[in-house]
PDB file of C-alpha atoms in Angstrom:
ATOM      1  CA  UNK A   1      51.876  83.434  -3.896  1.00 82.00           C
ATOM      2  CA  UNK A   2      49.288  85.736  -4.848  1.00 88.00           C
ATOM      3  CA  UNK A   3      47.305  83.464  -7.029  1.00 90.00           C
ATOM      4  CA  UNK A   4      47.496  80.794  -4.478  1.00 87.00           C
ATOM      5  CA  UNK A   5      45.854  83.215  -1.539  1.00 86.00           C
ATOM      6  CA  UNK A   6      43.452  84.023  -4.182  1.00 89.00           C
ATOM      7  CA  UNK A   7      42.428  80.634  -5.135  1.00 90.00           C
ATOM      8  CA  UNK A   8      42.236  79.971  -1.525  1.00 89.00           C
ATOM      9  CA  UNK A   9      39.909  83.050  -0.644  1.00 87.00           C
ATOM     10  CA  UNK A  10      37.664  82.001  -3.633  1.00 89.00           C
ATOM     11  CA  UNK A  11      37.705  77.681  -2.005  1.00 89.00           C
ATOM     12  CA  UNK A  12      36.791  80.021   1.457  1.00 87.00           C
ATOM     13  CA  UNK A  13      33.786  81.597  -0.009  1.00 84.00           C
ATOM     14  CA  UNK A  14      32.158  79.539  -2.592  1.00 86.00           C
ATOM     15  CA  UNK A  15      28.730  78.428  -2.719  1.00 86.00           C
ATOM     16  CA  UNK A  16      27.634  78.988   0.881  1.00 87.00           C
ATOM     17  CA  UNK A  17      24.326  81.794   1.451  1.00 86.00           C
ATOM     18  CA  UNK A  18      22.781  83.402   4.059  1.00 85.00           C
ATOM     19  CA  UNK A  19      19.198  82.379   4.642  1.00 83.00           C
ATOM     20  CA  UNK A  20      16.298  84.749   4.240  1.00 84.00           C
ATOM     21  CA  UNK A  21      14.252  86.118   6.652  1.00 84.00           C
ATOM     22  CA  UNK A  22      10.067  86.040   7.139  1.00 85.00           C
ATOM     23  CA  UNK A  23      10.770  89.593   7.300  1.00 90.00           C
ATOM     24  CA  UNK A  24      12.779  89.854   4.693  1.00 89.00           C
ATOM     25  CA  UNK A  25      15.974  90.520   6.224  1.00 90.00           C
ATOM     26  CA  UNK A  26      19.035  88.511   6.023  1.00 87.00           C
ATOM     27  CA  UNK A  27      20.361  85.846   8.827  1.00 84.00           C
ATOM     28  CA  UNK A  28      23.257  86.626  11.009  1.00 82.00           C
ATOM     29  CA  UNK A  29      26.631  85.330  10.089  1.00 80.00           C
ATOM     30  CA  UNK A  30      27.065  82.099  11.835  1.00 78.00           C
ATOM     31  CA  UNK A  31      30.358  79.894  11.503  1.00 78.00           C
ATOM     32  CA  UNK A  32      28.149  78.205   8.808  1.00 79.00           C
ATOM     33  CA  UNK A  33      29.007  81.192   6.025  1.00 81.00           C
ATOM     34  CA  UNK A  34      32.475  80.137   5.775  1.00 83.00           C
ATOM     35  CA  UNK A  35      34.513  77.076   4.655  1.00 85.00           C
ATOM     36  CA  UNK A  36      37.663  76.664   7.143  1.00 85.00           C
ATOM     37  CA  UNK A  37      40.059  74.316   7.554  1.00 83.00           C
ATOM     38  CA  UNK A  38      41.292  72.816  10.766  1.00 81.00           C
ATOM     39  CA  UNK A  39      44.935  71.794   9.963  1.00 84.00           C
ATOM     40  CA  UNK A  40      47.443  73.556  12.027  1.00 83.00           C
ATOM     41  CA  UNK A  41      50.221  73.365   9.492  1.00 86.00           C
ATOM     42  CA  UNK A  42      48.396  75.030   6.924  1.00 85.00           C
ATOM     43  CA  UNK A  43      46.430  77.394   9.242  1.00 79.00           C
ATOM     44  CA  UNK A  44      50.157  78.042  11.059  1.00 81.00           C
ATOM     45  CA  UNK A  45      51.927  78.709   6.856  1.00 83.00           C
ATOM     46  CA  UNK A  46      48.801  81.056   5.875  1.00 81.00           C
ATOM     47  CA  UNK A  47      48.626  83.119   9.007  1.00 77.00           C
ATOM     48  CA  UNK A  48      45.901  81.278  10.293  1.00 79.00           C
ATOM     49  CA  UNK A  49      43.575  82.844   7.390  1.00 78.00           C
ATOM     50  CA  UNK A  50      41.705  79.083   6.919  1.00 82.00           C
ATOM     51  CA  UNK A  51      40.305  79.814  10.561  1.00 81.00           C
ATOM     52  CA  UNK A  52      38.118  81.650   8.558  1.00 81.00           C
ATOM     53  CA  UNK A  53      34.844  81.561  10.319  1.00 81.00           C
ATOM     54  CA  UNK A  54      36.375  83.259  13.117  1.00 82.00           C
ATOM     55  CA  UNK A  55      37.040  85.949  10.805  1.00 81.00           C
ATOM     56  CA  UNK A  56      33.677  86.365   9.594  1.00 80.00           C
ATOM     57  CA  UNK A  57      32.242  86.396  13.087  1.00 81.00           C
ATOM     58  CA  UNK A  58      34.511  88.820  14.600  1.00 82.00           C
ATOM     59  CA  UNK A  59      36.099  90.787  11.739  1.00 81.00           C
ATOM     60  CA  UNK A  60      38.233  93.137  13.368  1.00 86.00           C
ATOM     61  CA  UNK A  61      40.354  90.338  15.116  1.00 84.00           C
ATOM     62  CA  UNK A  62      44.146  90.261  13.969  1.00 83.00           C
ATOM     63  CA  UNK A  63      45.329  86.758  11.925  1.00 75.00           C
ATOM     64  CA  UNK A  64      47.294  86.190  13.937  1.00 77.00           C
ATOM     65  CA  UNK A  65      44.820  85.802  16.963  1.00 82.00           C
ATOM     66  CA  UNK A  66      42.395  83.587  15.004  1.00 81.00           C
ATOM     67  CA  UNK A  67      41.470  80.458  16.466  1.00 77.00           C
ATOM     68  CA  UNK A  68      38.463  78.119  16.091  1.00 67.00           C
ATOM     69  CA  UNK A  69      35.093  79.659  17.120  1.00 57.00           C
ATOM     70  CA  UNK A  70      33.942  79.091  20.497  1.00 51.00           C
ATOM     71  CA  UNK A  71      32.146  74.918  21.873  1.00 46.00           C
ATOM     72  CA  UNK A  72      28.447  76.647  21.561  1.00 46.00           C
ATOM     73  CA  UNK A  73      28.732  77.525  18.092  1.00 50.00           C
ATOM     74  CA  UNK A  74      28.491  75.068  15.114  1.00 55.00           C
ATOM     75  CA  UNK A  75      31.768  73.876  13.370  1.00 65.00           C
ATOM     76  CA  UNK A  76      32.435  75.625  10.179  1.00 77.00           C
ATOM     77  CA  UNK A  77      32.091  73.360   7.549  1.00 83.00           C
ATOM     78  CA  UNK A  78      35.533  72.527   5.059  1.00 83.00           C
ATOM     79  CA  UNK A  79      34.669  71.912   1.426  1.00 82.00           C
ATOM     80  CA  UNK A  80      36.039  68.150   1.775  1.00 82.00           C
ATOM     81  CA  UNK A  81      36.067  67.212   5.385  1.00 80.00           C
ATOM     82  CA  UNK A  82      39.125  65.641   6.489  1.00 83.00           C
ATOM     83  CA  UNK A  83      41.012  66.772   3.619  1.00 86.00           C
ATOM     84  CA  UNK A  84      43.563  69.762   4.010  1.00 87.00           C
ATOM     85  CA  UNK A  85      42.941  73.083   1.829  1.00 85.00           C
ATOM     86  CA  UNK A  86      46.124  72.716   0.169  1.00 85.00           C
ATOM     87  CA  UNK A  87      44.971  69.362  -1.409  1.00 87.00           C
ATOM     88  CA  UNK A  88      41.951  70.662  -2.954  1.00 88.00           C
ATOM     89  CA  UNK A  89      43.606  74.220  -4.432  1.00 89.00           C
ATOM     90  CA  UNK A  90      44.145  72.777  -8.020  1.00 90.00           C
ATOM     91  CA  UNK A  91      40.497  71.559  -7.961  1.00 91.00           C
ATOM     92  CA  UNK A  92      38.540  74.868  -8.721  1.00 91.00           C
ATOM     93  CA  UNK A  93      40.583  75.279 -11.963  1.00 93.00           C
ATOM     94  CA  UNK A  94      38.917  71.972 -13.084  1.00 93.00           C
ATOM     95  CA  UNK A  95      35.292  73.236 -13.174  1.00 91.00           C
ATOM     96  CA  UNK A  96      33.061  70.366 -13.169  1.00 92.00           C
ATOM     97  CA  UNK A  97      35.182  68.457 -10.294  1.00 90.00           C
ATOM     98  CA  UNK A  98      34.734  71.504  -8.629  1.00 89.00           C
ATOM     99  CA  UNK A  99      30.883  72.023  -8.979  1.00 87.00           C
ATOM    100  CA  UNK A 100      30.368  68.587  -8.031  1.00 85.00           C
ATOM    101  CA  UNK A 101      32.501  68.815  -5.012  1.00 83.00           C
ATOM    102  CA  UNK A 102      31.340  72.241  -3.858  1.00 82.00           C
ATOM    103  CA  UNK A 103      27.642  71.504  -4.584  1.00 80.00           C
ATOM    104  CA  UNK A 104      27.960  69.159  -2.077  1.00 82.00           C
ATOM    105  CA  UNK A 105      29.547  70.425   0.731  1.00 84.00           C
ATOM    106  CA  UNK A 106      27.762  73.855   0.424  1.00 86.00           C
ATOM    107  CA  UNK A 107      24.545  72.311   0.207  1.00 86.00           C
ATOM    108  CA  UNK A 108      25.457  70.537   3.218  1.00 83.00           C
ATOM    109  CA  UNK A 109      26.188  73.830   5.082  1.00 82.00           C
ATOM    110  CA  UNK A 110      23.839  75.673   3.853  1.00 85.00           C
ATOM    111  CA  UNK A 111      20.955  73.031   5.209  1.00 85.00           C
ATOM    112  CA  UNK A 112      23.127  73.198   8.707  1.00 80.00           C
ATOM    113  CA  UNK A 113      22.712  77.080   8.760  1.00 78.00           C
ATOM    114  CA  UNK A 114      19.412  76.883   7.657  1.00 80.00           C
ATOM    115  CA  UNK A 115      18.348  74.318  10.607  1.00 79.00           C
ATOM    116  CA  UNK A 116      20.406  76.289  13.090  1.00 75.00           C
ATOM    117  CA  UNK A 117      18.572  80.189  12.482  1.00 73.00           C
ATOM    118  CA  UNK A 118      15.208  78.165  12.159  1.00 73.00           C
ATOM    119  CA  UNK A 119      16.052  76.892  15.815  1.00 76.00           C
ATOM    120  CA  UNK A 120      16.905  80.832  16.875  1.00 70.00           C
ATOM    121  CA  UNK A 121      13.555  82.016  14.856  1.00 63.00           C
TER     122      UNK A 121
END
């Protein structure tokens, strides 16, 4: 059990940044910083911990109160859309499937967050 929630925090948290500021600060966490998953079942098993960008947004909120982040802000992206977490937990102990899958969806998320503090700036 513990390997799997730690294989799943790692799928949560890989290969999405932050973008950098004119003034050299950091942007705000958005629902863009974190891969979630939108799958009840799974979200219901793991104590709703893939609802994961509401976690990063409002970290003192209980797991078991997490939901999906409010209309107004941007889905959080998943690492394969339409494809449930527990699919994809074998895939980061294959490392090139997982760079090439990763790559992409990050990149992909990290352009999103990118466009969406440029439209704040």
């Amino acid at each position: 059990a513990i390997i799997y929630l730690v294989t799943i925090d790692f799928i949560l948290h890989s290969g999405l940044t932050r973008t950098k500021l004119a003034d050299g600060s950091w942007s705000p966490m958005t629902a863009h910083n974190s891969f979630s998953s939108p799958f009840l079942l799974e979200n219901a098993v793991l104590f709703k911990v893939l609802n994961h960008a509401d976690h990063h947004l409002h970290t003192a909120k209980p797991y078991g109160i997490l939901g999906f982040v409010e209309p107004r802000v941007p889905v959080s992206p998943q690492v394969v859309p339409g494809v449930p977490m527990i699919a994809i937990t074998l895939v980061p102990f294959v490392p090139f499937l997982w760079n090439k899958l990763v790559a992409s969806s990050a990149k992909r998320a990290n352009m999103a967050h990118a466009e969406e503090v440029l439209a704040l700036a």
